[in-house]
XYZ file of C-alpha atoms in Angstrom:
668
model
C 11.007 5.346 15.706
C 10.220 4.464 19.276
C 6.715 3.495 20.191
C 4.578 4.972 22.897
C 1.190 3.406 23.506
C -0.399 0.396 21.857
C -0.116 1.283 18.166
C -3.756 0.588 17.458
C -4.968 4.050 16.439
C -7.521 4.320 13.634
C -6.727 5.892 10.315
C -9.280 8.092 8.681
C -10.950 9.032 11.950
C -10.124 11.378 14.801
C -7.305 9.386 16.331
C -3.660 9.279 15.398
C -1.832 5.961 15.745
C 0.123 5.845 18.965
C 3.870 5.956 18.700
C 4.193 7.660 15.311
C 7.026 10.125 15.032
C 8.467 12.668 12.629
C 8.161 11.731 8.931
C 6.204 8.603 9.782
C 3.582 10.647 11.583
C 3.351 13.076 8.691
C 2.897 10.204 6.235
C 0.086 8.724 8.300
C -1.586 12.128 8.573
C -1.550 12.385 4.797
C -3.102 8.937 4.473
C -5.787 9.664 7.029
C -6.832 12.839 5.266
C -7.441 11.644 1.747
C -7.736 7.965 0.775
C -10.973 7.073 -0.932
C -12.288 5.826 -4.264
C -9.601 7.748 -6.250
C -6.916 5.778 -4.380
C -8.526 2.487 -5.377
C -8.857 3.669 -8.963
C -5.221 4.838 -9.099
C -3.914 1.476 -7.876
C -6.034 -0.589 -10.278
C -5.462 1.654 -13.306
C -1.692 1.678 -12.706
C -1.452 -2.109 -12.789
C -3.988 -2.680 -15.555
C -2.410 0.021 -17.698
C 1.040 -1.457 -17.210
C 0.045 -5.052 -17.932
C -0.699 -4.358 -21.586
C 2.832 -2.966 -21.991
C 4.513 -6.280 -21.191
C 1.798 -8.946 -21.523
C 0.520 -8.109 -25.020
C 3.507 -9.662 -26.778
C 3.378 -12.985 -24.894
C -0.413 -13.231 -25.259
C -0.323 -12.372 -28.972
C 2.439 -14.932 -29.544
C 0.209 -17.733 -28.215
C -3.345 -16.507 -28.963
C -2.584 -14.938 -32.375
C -5.829 -13.661 -33.934
C -7.835 -14.534 -30.819
C -5.837 -12.108 -28.675
C -8.769 -9.613 -28.329
C -11.048 -12.447 -27.193
C -8.472 -13.573 -24.642
C -8.225 -10.072 -23.189
C -12.026 -9.857 -23.120
C -12.099 -13.030 -21.016
C -9.404 -11.569 -18.756
C -11.491 -8.420 -18.374
C -14.522 -10.466 -17.370
C -12.480 -12.346 -14.768
C -11.179 -9.027 -13.452
C -14.750 -7.775 -12.947
C -15.803 -10.914 -11.060
C -12.646 -10.847 -8.940
C -13.181 -7.164 -8.181
C -16.657 -7.960 -6.832
C -15.203 -10.687 -4.631
C -12.503 -8.470 -3.140
C -14.874 -5.552 -2.520
C -17.312 -7.761 -0.602
C -14.526 -9.439 1.348
C -12.947 -6.133 2.356
C -16.351 -4.721 3.256
C -16.607 -7.520 5.819
C -13.000 -7.315 7.041
C -11.238 -4.074 6.056
C -7.663 -5.153 6.685
C -4.437 -5.004 4.702
C -3.303 -8.272 3.154
C -5.634 -8.834 0.182
C -6.381 -12.514 -0.434
C -4.352 -13.383 2.663
C -6.692 -11.373 4.905
C -9.805 -12.945 3.348
C -8.444 -16.472 3.892
C -7.609 -15.622 7.520
C -11.275 -15.094 8.399
C -12.672 -17.807 6.152
C -10.205 -20.545 7.148
C -7.107 -20.116 9.306
C -3.590 -18.683 9.359
C -2.093 -21.518 7.297
C -4.370 -20.850 4.336
C -3.868 -17.128 4.867
C -0.128 -17.639 4.515
C -0.506 -19.776 1.375
C -2.543 -17.033 -0.311
C -0.164 -14.321 0.845
C 2.963 -16.187 -0.207
C 1.484 -16.864 -3.661
C 0.565 -13.220 -4.221
C 4.018 -12.120 -3.026
C 5.442 -14.118 -5.929
C 3.189 -12.223 -8.329
C 4.207 -8.842 -6.944
C 7.864 -9.808 -7.416
C 7.317 -10.910 -11.000
C 5.375 -7.794 -12.038
C 8.080 -5.678 -10.384
C 10.768 -7.596 -12.292
C 9.072 -7.708 -15.694
C 8.036 -4.065 -15.392
C 11.634 -2.965 -14.797
C 12.876 -5.118 -17.687
C 10.204 -3.801 -20.080
C 10.911 -0.206 -19.056
C 14.406 -0.391 -20.540
C 12.978 -1.547 -23.872
C 10.424 1.263 -24.037
C 13.286 3.708 -23.565
C 14.579 2.413 -26.921
C 12.118 4.824 -28.496
C 14.578 7.565 -27.476
C 17.862 5.678 -27.250
C 18.316 2.490 -29.268
C 21.129 0.994 -27.102
C 18.768 0.922 -24.076
C 17.688 -2.570 -25.118
C 21.196 -4.015 -25.347
C 22.032 -6.618 -22.712
C 24.450 -4.691 -20.474
C 22.620 -1.364 -20.623
C 19.289 -3.179 -20.318
C 20.303 -4.716 -16.961
C 21.750 -1.401 -15.720
C 18.437 0.361 -16.406
C 16.545 -2.525 -14.785
C 18.710 -2.284 -11.660
C 18.335 1.508 -11.536
C 14.537 1.316 -11.840
C 14.245 -1.316 -9.101
C 16.658 0.632 -6.893
C 14.672 3.851 -7.313
C 11.406 2.120 -6.452
C 12.978 0.475 -3.396
C 14.421 3.784 -2.166
C 11.094 5.537 -2.731
C 9.168 2.913 -0.751
C 11.674 2.815 2.110
C 11.489 6.584 2.543
C 7.727 6.516 2.760
C 5.132 4.102 1.500
C 1.774 5.489 0.483
C 0.572 9.059 0.453
C -2.206 10.969 -1.207
C 0.377 12.808 -3.308
C 1.786 9.581 -4.724
C -1.688 8.232 -5.401
C -2.690 11.440 -7.152
C 0.414 11.131 -9.318
C -0.506 7.523 -10.137
C -4.017 8.621 -11.062
C -2.692 11.368 -13.359
C -0.296 8.971 -15.081
C -3.172 6.507 -15.484
C -5.312 9.209 -17.086
C -2.537 10.151 -19.535
C -2.110 6.481 -20.380
C -5.837 6.141 -21.039
C -5.714 9.212 -23.278
C -2.803 7.702 -25.223
C -4.742 4.439 -25.595
C -7.641 6.386 -27.086
C -5.312 8.089 -29.568
C -3.669 4.787 -30.542
C -7.038 3.084 -31.031
C -8.587 5.928 -33.032
C -5.459 6.308 -35.187
C -5.347 2.563 -35.747
C -8.980 2.448 -36.847
C -8.250 5.237 -39.330
C -4.889 4.196 -40.833
C -4.820 0.435 -40.245
C -8.464 -0.659 -40.293
C -8.325 -4.208 -41.626
C -10.583 -6.470 -39.504
C -10.093 -9.215 -42.070
C -6.445 -9.412 -41.039
C -7.602 -10.661 -37.647
C -10.392 -12.998 -38.720
C -8.527 -14.576 -41.632
C -5.546 -15.495 -39.425
C -7.665 -17.690 -37.122
C -7.666 -21.461 -37.628
C -8.810 -22.715 -34.241
C -6.832 -25.729 -33.098
C -3.986 -24.908 -35.446
C -3.513 -21.141 -35.270
C -3.669 -20.894 -32.343
C -3.321 -24.363 -30.866
C -5.558 -25.185 -27.923
C -2.851 -25.389 -25.270
C -1.341 -22.087 -26.423
C -4.767 -20.433 -26.306
C -5.398 -21.626 -22.754
C -1.993 -20.433 -21.595
C -2.531 -17.028 -23.238
C -5.899 -16.648 -21.474
C -4.275 -17.330 -18.109
C -1.364 -14.941 -18.709
C -3.762 -12.190 -19.769
C -5.142 -12.088 -16.220
C -1.916 -10.388 -15.063
C -4.005 -7.214 -14.801
C -5.964 -8.701 -11.897
C -3.057 -8.182 -9.479
C -4.158 -4.542 -9.265
C -7.220 -5.699 -7.332
C -5.120 -7.396 -4.660
C -2.830 -4.365 -4.393
C -5.834 -2.066 -3.939
C -7.280 -4.506 -1.411
C -4.165 -3.999 0.701
C -5.375 -0.442 1.420
C -8.641 -1.655 2.933
C -7.786 -0.643 6.497
C -7.132 2.995 5.507
C -9.850 3.591 2.942
C -13.127 5.361 3.592
C -15.369 4.716 0.587
C -19.161 4.857 0.610
C -21.537 2.524 -1.190
C -22.176 4.926 -4.066
C -18.466 5.607 -4.646
C -17.752 1.878 -4.604
C -20.187 1.414 -7.470
C -18.645 4.290 -9.395
C -15.190 2.842 -8.842
C -16.251 -0.553 -10.176
C -17.967 0.956 -13.196
C -15.015 3.203 -14.048
C -12.420 0.478 -13.512
C -14.396 -1.991 -15.617
C -14.676 0.504 -18.466
C -10.962 1.335 -18.405
C -9.984 -2.350 -18.272
C -12.140 -3.475 -21.186
C -11.353 -0.453 -23.329
C -7.590 -0.625 -22.783
C -7.080 -4.376 -23.023
C -9.510 -5.162 -25.814
C -9.170 -1.925 -27.806
C -5.380 -1.970 -27.968
C -5.241 -5.676 -28.770
C -7.660 -5.157 -31.702
C -5.648 -2.352 -33.329
C -2.408 -4.221 -32.563
C -3.568 -7.279 -34.510
C -4.730 -5.079 -37.412
C -1.491 -3.105 -37.513
C 0.778 -6.124 -36.924
C -1.299 -9.127 -38.078
C -0.525 -12.774 -37.451
C 0.931 -14.497 -40.517
C 1.669 -18.220 -40.809
C 1.129 -18.851 -37.130
C 3.311 -16.019 -35.825
C 3.215 -12.261 -35.257
C 5.912 -9.656 -34.837
C 4.245 -8.622 -31.571
C 5.359 -11.937 -30.089
C 8.794 -11.954 -31.679
C 10.432 -8.680 -32.719
C 8.398 -6.581 -30.248
C 7.843 -9.145 -27.477
C 9.818 -7.113 -24.902
C 7.996 -3.842 -25.766
C 4.885 -4.901 -27.691
C 2.995 -1.605 -27.630
C 5.880 0.034 -29.525
C 5.001 -2.319 -32.370
C 1.572 -0.700 -32.843
C 2.634 2.794 -34.049
C 5.604 1.291 -35.922
C 3.107 0.055 -38.543
C 1.205 3.366 -38.838
C 1.510 5.744 -41.771
C 2.410 8.524 -42.481
C 5.866 8.425 -40.926
C 5.378 11.575 -38.844
C 2.354 10.019 -37.131
C 4.326 6.850 -36.459
C 7.221 8.826 -34.954
C 5.033 11.013 -32.722
C 3.117 8.019 -31.358
C 6.297 5.973 -30.956
C 7.862 8.659 -28.766
C 4.593 9.037 -26.857
C 4.377 5.297 -26.205
C 8.018 5.249 -25.083
C 7.545 8.113 -22.616
C 4.128 7.191 -21.238
C 4.908 3.476 -21.194
C 8.044 4.084 -19.109
C 6.098 6.217 -16.614
C 3.244 3.719 -16.386
C 5.634 0.820 -15.824
C 7.464 2.779 -13.119
C 4.143 3.535 -11.401
C 3.129 -0.116 -11.605
C 6.450 -1.108 -10.048
C 5.764 1.330 -7.217
C 2.307 -0.164 -6.712
C 3.650 -3.704 -6.593
C 6.477 -2.767 -4.218
C 3.825 -1.130 -2.055
C 1.918 -4.415 -2.196
C 5.032 -6.317 -1.104
C 5.623 -3.842 1.712
C 2.109 -3.944 3.124
C 1.610 -7.680 2.697
C 4.928 -8.519 4.370
C 3.964 -6.225 7.252
C 0.658 -8.070 7.622
C 2.384 -11.472 7.520
C 4.965 -10.375 10.095
C 2.423 -8.946 12.538
C 0.427 -12.200 12.337
C 3.488 -14.339 13.085
C 3.485 -15.885 9.609
C 7.028 -14.845 8.725
C 9.907 -14.035 11.122
C 9.747 -10.570 12.657
C 13.244 -9.868 11.317
C 11.875 -9.952 7.754
C 9.150 -7.460 8.586
C 11.380 -5.146 10.635
C 10.439 -1.481 10.283
C 12.829 1.331 9.531
C 13.491 3.362 12.708
C 12.732 6.672 10.965
C 10.344 5.931 8.104
C 8.393 3.042 9.682
C 8.571 0.960 6.481
C 9.590 -2.751 6.214
C 12.978 -1.993 4.719
C 14.358 -5.524 5.128
C 11.592 -7.018 2.989
C 11.878 -4.219 0.445
C 15.616 -4.834 0.141
C 15.216 -8.597 -0.274
C 12.408 -8.096 -2.804
C 14.571 -5.709 -4.829
C 17.399 -8.230 -5.103
C 14.969 -11.046 -5.956
C 13.256 -8.935 -8.624
C 16.583 -8.114 -10.261
C 17.575 -11.793 -10.334
C 14.203 -12.718 -11.846
C 14.643 -10.053 -14.532
C 17.452 -12.155 -15.986
C 14.896 -14.844 -16.882
C 12.705 -15.220 -19.960
C 9.565 -13.029 -20.007
C 7.308 -15.883 -21.110
C 8.591 -18.111 -18.301
C 8.096 -15.338 -15.727
C 4.515 -14.715 -16.821
C 3.831 -18.443 -16.597
C 5.220 -18.406 -13.065
C 3.043 -15.385 -12.376
C -0.034 -17.295 -13.525
C 0.826 -20.154 -11.137
C 0.841 -17.872 -8.104
C -2.017 -15.615 -9.172
C -4.510 -18.341 -9.953
C -3.774 -20.095 -6.649
C -4.280 -16.859 -4.689
C -7.453 -15.885 -6.559
C -8.933 -19.356 -6.107
C -8.471 -18.972 -2.343
C -9.932 -15.437 -2.428
C -13.117 -16.499 -4.240
C -13.620 -19.560 -2.033
C -13.024 -17.414 1.066
C -15.855 -15.048 0.188
C -18.162 -18.018 -0.471
C -17.303 -19.476 2.950
C -17.821 -16.086 4.613
C -21.326 -15.946 3.143
C -22.115 -19.063 5.177
C -20.313 -17.886 8.310
C -21.100 -14.177 8.333
C -23.877 -13.836 5.775
C -26.152 -11.977 8.184
C -23.723 -9.061 8.621
C -24.516 -5.756 6.968
C -21.840 -4.795 4.401
C -21.413 -1.919 1.971
C -21.336 -4.246 -1.045
C -22.351 -7.784 -1.929
C -21.510 -9.752 -5.051
C -24.639 -9.659 -7.260
C -26.413 -12.603 -8.944
C -26.797 -14.803 -5.874
C -29.067 -17.814 -5.281
C -30.380 -19.233 -2.001
C -28.707 -22.478 -0.899
C -29.704 -23.884 2.500
C -30.873 -20.475 3.576
C -27.641 -18.760 2.477
C -27.246 -16.408 -0.465
C -24.576 -18.054 -2.661
C -22.712 -15.612 -4.988
C -22.645 -17.260 -8.420
C -19.937 -14.938 -9.840
C -17.620 -15.917 -6.959
C -18.342 -19.599 -7.626
C -17.580 -19.099 -11.317
C -14.440 -17.121 -10.481
C -13.195 -19.874 -8.152
C -13.782 -22.574 -10.786
C -12.100 -20.507 -13.521
C -9.097 -19.662 -11.335
C -8.622 -23.255 -10.203
C -8.928 -24.589 -13.754
C -6.424 -21.971 -14.910
C -4.007 -22.999 -12.148
C -4.314 -26.667 -13.179
C -3.660 -25.698 -16.802
C -0.388 -24.000 -15.799
C 0.680 -27.081 -13.847
C -0.114 -29.341 -16.818
C 0.950 -27.175 -19.764
C 3.874 -25.143 -18.414
C 6.390 -27.477 -16.812
C 9.041 -24.869 -16.024
C 6.615 -22.494 -14.313
C 4.927 -25.290 -12.387
C 8.241 -26.597 -11.025
C 9.483 -23.130 -10.062
C 6.102 -22.294 -8.526
C 6.069 -25.517 -6.528
C 9.589 -24.788 -5.239
C 8.523 -21.267 -4.203
C 5.450 -22.516 -2.343
C 7.373 -25.389 -0.706
C 10.099 -23.010 0.495
C 7.483 -20.676 1.917
C 5.623 -23.463 3.709
C 8.891 -24.767 5.154
C 9.704 -21.269 6.449
C 6.211 -20.964 7.920
C 6.238 -24.350 9.648
C 9.754 -23.971 11.067
C 9.060 -20.444 12.316
C 5.723 -21.342 13.893
C 7.176 -24.416 15.603
C 10.174 -22.432 16.872
C 7.753 -19.962 18.434
C 5.655 -22.710 19.994
C 2.645 -21.695 17.872
C 0.104 -23.909 16.123
C 0.037 -23.817 12.324
C -3.534 -22.579 12.069
C -3.834 -20.413 15.187
C -4.097 -16.636 15.025
C -1.452 -14.582 16.799
C -0.970 -10.856 16.436
C 1.945 -8.702 17.538
C 2.029 -4.912 17.612
C 3.986 -2.742 15.217
C 6.398 -1.928 18.048
C 7.734 -5.493 17.888
C 8.885 -4.812 14.311
C 10.565 -1.518 15.104
C 14.330 -1.348 14.954
C 15.606 -1.294 18.516
C 18.631 0.754 19.463
C 20.914 1.068 22.448
C 21.048 4.196 24.584
C 18.905 6.784 22.848
C 17.074 8.940 25.315
C 19.141 10.562 28.050
C 16.901 13.650 27.981
C 13.223 13.759 27.115
C 10.924 16.790 27.100
C 7.380 16.016 28.267
C 4.792 18.816 27.985
C 1.928 18.249 30.434
C -1.440 19.986 30.488
C -3.136 18.921 33.699
C -5.185 16.213 31.973
C -5.802 12.590 32.832
C -3.638 11.414 29.938
C -0.584 13.120 31.479
C 0.169 9.975 33.500
C 0.277 7.873 30.315
C 2.551 10.381 28.597
C 4.984 10.641 31.497
C 4.877 6.839 31.895
C 5.837 6.396 28.243
C 8.748 8.800 28.704
C 9.769 7.019 31.907
C 9.924 3.635 30.191
C 11.972 5.023 27.300
C 14.377 6.772 29.661
C 14.780 3.731 31.918
C 15.422 1.429 28.934
C 18.166 3.734 27.687
C 20.138 3.796 30.963
C 23.266 1.718 31.439
C 25.449 1.180 34.494
C 28.166 3.802 34.862
C 26.269 6.527 33.011
C 24.521 9.549 34.407
C 20.851 9.035 35.098
C 18.384 9.843 32.300
C 16.425 13.063 32.651
C 12.764 13.807 31.988
C 12.065 17.512 31.688
C 8.390 18.064 32.453
C 7.091 21.304 30.982
C 3.848 23.174 31.629
C 3.058 26.040 29.234
C 0.759 28.902 30.178
C -0.355 30.699 27.027
C -0.365 34.511 27.244
C -2.572 36.132 24.585
C -1.302 38.962 22.372
C -3.597 41.419 24.149
C -1.370 41.197 27.257
C 2.384 41.799 27.722
C 4.397 38.575 27.792
C 5.468 39.343 31.361
C 1.916 40.048 32.566
C 0.944 38.762 35.998
C -0.335 35.201 35.697
C -3.622 34.149 37.264
C -3.162 32.204 40.478
C -5.504 29.493 39.160
C -3.295 28.876 36.124
C -0.136 28.764 38.261
C -1.753 26.396 40.748
C -2.959 24.076 37.979
C 0.493 24.049 36.411
C 2.299 23.302 39.630
C -0.116 20.480 40.430
C 0.403 18.957 36.979
C 4.190 19.203 37.284
C 4.207 17.680 40.770
C 2.172 14.755 39.481
C 4.532 14.344 36.526
C 7.549 14.245 38.847
C 5.864 11.616 41.022
C 4.974 9.356 38.073
C 8.298 9.773 36.240
C 10.498 9.018 39.225
C 8.736 5.706 39.801
C 11.069 4.418 37.058
C 14.499 3.334 38.240
C 17.342 5.849 37.835
C 15.043 8.391 36.137
C 15.143 11.972 37.374
C 12.364 14.445 36.599
C 12.994 18.196 36.398
C 9.999 20.508 36.178
C 9.487 23.918 34.628
C 6.509 26.242 34.348
C 6.952 28.613 31.399
C 4.901 31.222 29.641
C 4.537 31.711 25.908
C 2.319 33.084 23.169
C 1.490 29.665 21.716
C 1.940 26.262 23.324
C 3.329 24.597 20.188
C 5.964 27.242 19.482
C 6.976 27.370 23.156
C 7.435 23.584 23.297
C 9.641 23.629 20.192
C 11.706 26.569 21.495
C 12.252 24.849 24.844
C 13.251 21.582 23.142
C 15.801 23.433 21.033
C 17.157 25.444 23.971
C 17.485 22.403 26.228
C 18.926 20.128 23.513
C 16.643 17.196 24.346
C 16.725 13.992 22.331
C 12.985 13.461 22.125
C 9.602 15.020 22.873
C 6.818 12.816 24.200
C 3.562 14.596 23.489
C -0.110 13.884 24.031
C -1.870 14.586 20.731
C -4.837 16.790 21.538
C -8.032 16.313 19.572
C -8.647 18.628 16.627
C -11.437 21.158 16.560
C -13.933 21.011 13.721
C -14.801 24.706 14.119
C -13.692 27.111 11.422
C -10.534 28.829 12.555
C -10.453 26.902 15.819
C -12.013 27.592 19.185
C -9.642 30.413 20.132
C -10.532 32.356 16.978
C -14.228 32.103 17.665
C -14.969 29.923 14.658
C -13.600 32.322 12.032
C -11.467 31.295 9.086
C -11.023 28.231 6.923
C -12.463 24.872 8.007
C -9.861 22.495 9.416
C -9.277 19.023 8.031
C -6.825 17.341 10.399
C -6.700 14.321 12.617
C -4.791 16.132 15.383
C -4.934 19.628 16.813
C -2.857 22.724 16.181
C -0.274 22.177 18.947
C 0.480 18.602 17.884
C 0.718 19.525 14.221
C 3.116 22.394 14.926
C 5.415 20.311 17.128
C 5.558 17.440 14.620
C 6.463 19.823 11.800
C 8.936 22.076 13.652
C 10.579 19.989 16.375
C 14.396 19.723 16.243
C 14.295 16.138 17.532
C 12.191 12.995 17.447
C 8.521 13.380 18.434
C 6.543 10.543 20.011
C 2.766 10.973 19.985
C 0.286 9.348 22.331
C -3.345 9.762 21.303
C -5.976 10.610 23.937
C -8.841 8.150 24.392
C -11.895 8.780 22.239
C -14.275 11.254 23.825
C -11.696 12.951 26.029
C -11.846 16.738 25.764
C -8.940 19.159 25.732
C -8.368 21.306 28.802
C -5.603 23.689 27.833
C -5.096 26.405 30.413
C -4.239 29.904 29.279
C -4.403 33.506 30.419
C -7.517 35.347 29.317
C -7.653 39.144 29.013
């Protein structure tokens, strides 16, 4: 993908990002059309739903009969953290999650620390999810959990997710799929809970197994409570969509209410029936031993009659595998978007954030993350979740403190949502839930450092390596550690050698024509090398002839004059670039879009540089007199047609806001 323009177009409005081409442009169009509260819900539900599939065993092993209470605490922390992220992103709707919040509250160094910590969490959830997926497939094929086959399935799952994210990150279709899988998972949770209450209702099995201080021991209980917060990573992943989301105040409240209900019901409900079906005995439970790699499979295994156990076992195996795969996709998406944000803010080398030339995705980071996730999957699940807790609690501490600081710095700004339960301190409304969340997260992080030596050492090594990379890179660039520096997406785009020896440039006699021809001139000049023929720009002016007239009808002198003037101007601007030659052509056609595509195919050009005309909001468009179905696009009909049908690369340059179209055509 080559870039034309500044790359700062808005998503979700009437402008298309400059420089988007082909599949990348289509992906962005899809994003701009449909991301709202359902997208947030899909991201959160995917991660929360998946966490119970791999965290339940580790939590039950340490918390024993207090497992439901631990998940209730985790659910409460999720609610508080959700409030913090929603307020922070209402103030600064940017990708990056906790990293973006720290950027505005503190500086780029703290932003990097938060981002690097959450990157570790994304990697671990990706790794553990792939590992657990192979064990849930044991419901259908017992050898799936054996060591060699287990690692092959893990590698295949990570490879599929990497390939999927390289070919195109987020889209409304993928989010709708995630939402549907989340709904099926919720339905299965309801069935498991109801069936458990009917066939395995023994609350005494839970209560009688508790001997606080002994079963469970205090340090194990604290560690279990921290690990249970793995579900909270869904909030940071959803926060990464902030720049593209358009969600009103009312829908934000609905999202929070729905997410809270799903979280508490899934985490607490399933843990209750799990402890009744597979109770803790003598300080241990099969959920944390025999079923630790696929704990939810242990729930229906204890149900009777056998047919019910078999049906639910197969259901858990199928749905659990899909949910884990979706969660892996979500976390890879988080890695992709966060690494892009870090690269564009000069926090990691541009080479790590380099974008794919066709799909505009950070394929280098995705590839490195895939390898790292596979290596991590070799490790022990309990160790990995401890390492997860190290990174997560550090990142969430920074996120909560950032929102508190922003209350003091930007408390007078109007935002769509504010954390409730605030008190006035020195004239500033202090959010008590954010204060409590910061204290809880910091205490949890300290507990990991004190109680989990392996995770604390590995976490410290990860953070030290990241800080070393940050410091060395910043110093090599002559940048301060805390200063803010932003580069455009074009700087991350894969550069190539000679690409454009012939470029088709449709012009329309508008003020933006100079920008379009200038973009083509720069691309053509950059692609020329000594000893080669000069690059060619083929400027094209299309006069539309309506169906009511023959295609060879006499053209109005005004239309011909306008076209010739536009072409002469294009030739003048294009040939200002060294070694660039501009050929001009005035052609007639029934529709501008189809004519442009036909001419590109006939001339065999390597690229089309096109000014994206603004869409009409009239039903059926202006030319149809407002008849037909209402349009819902961020570009007009000509641009859409060329992007979809062109035989070569298409480079779009958006017109400035407020500029009107002035297409010239023949009227009967």
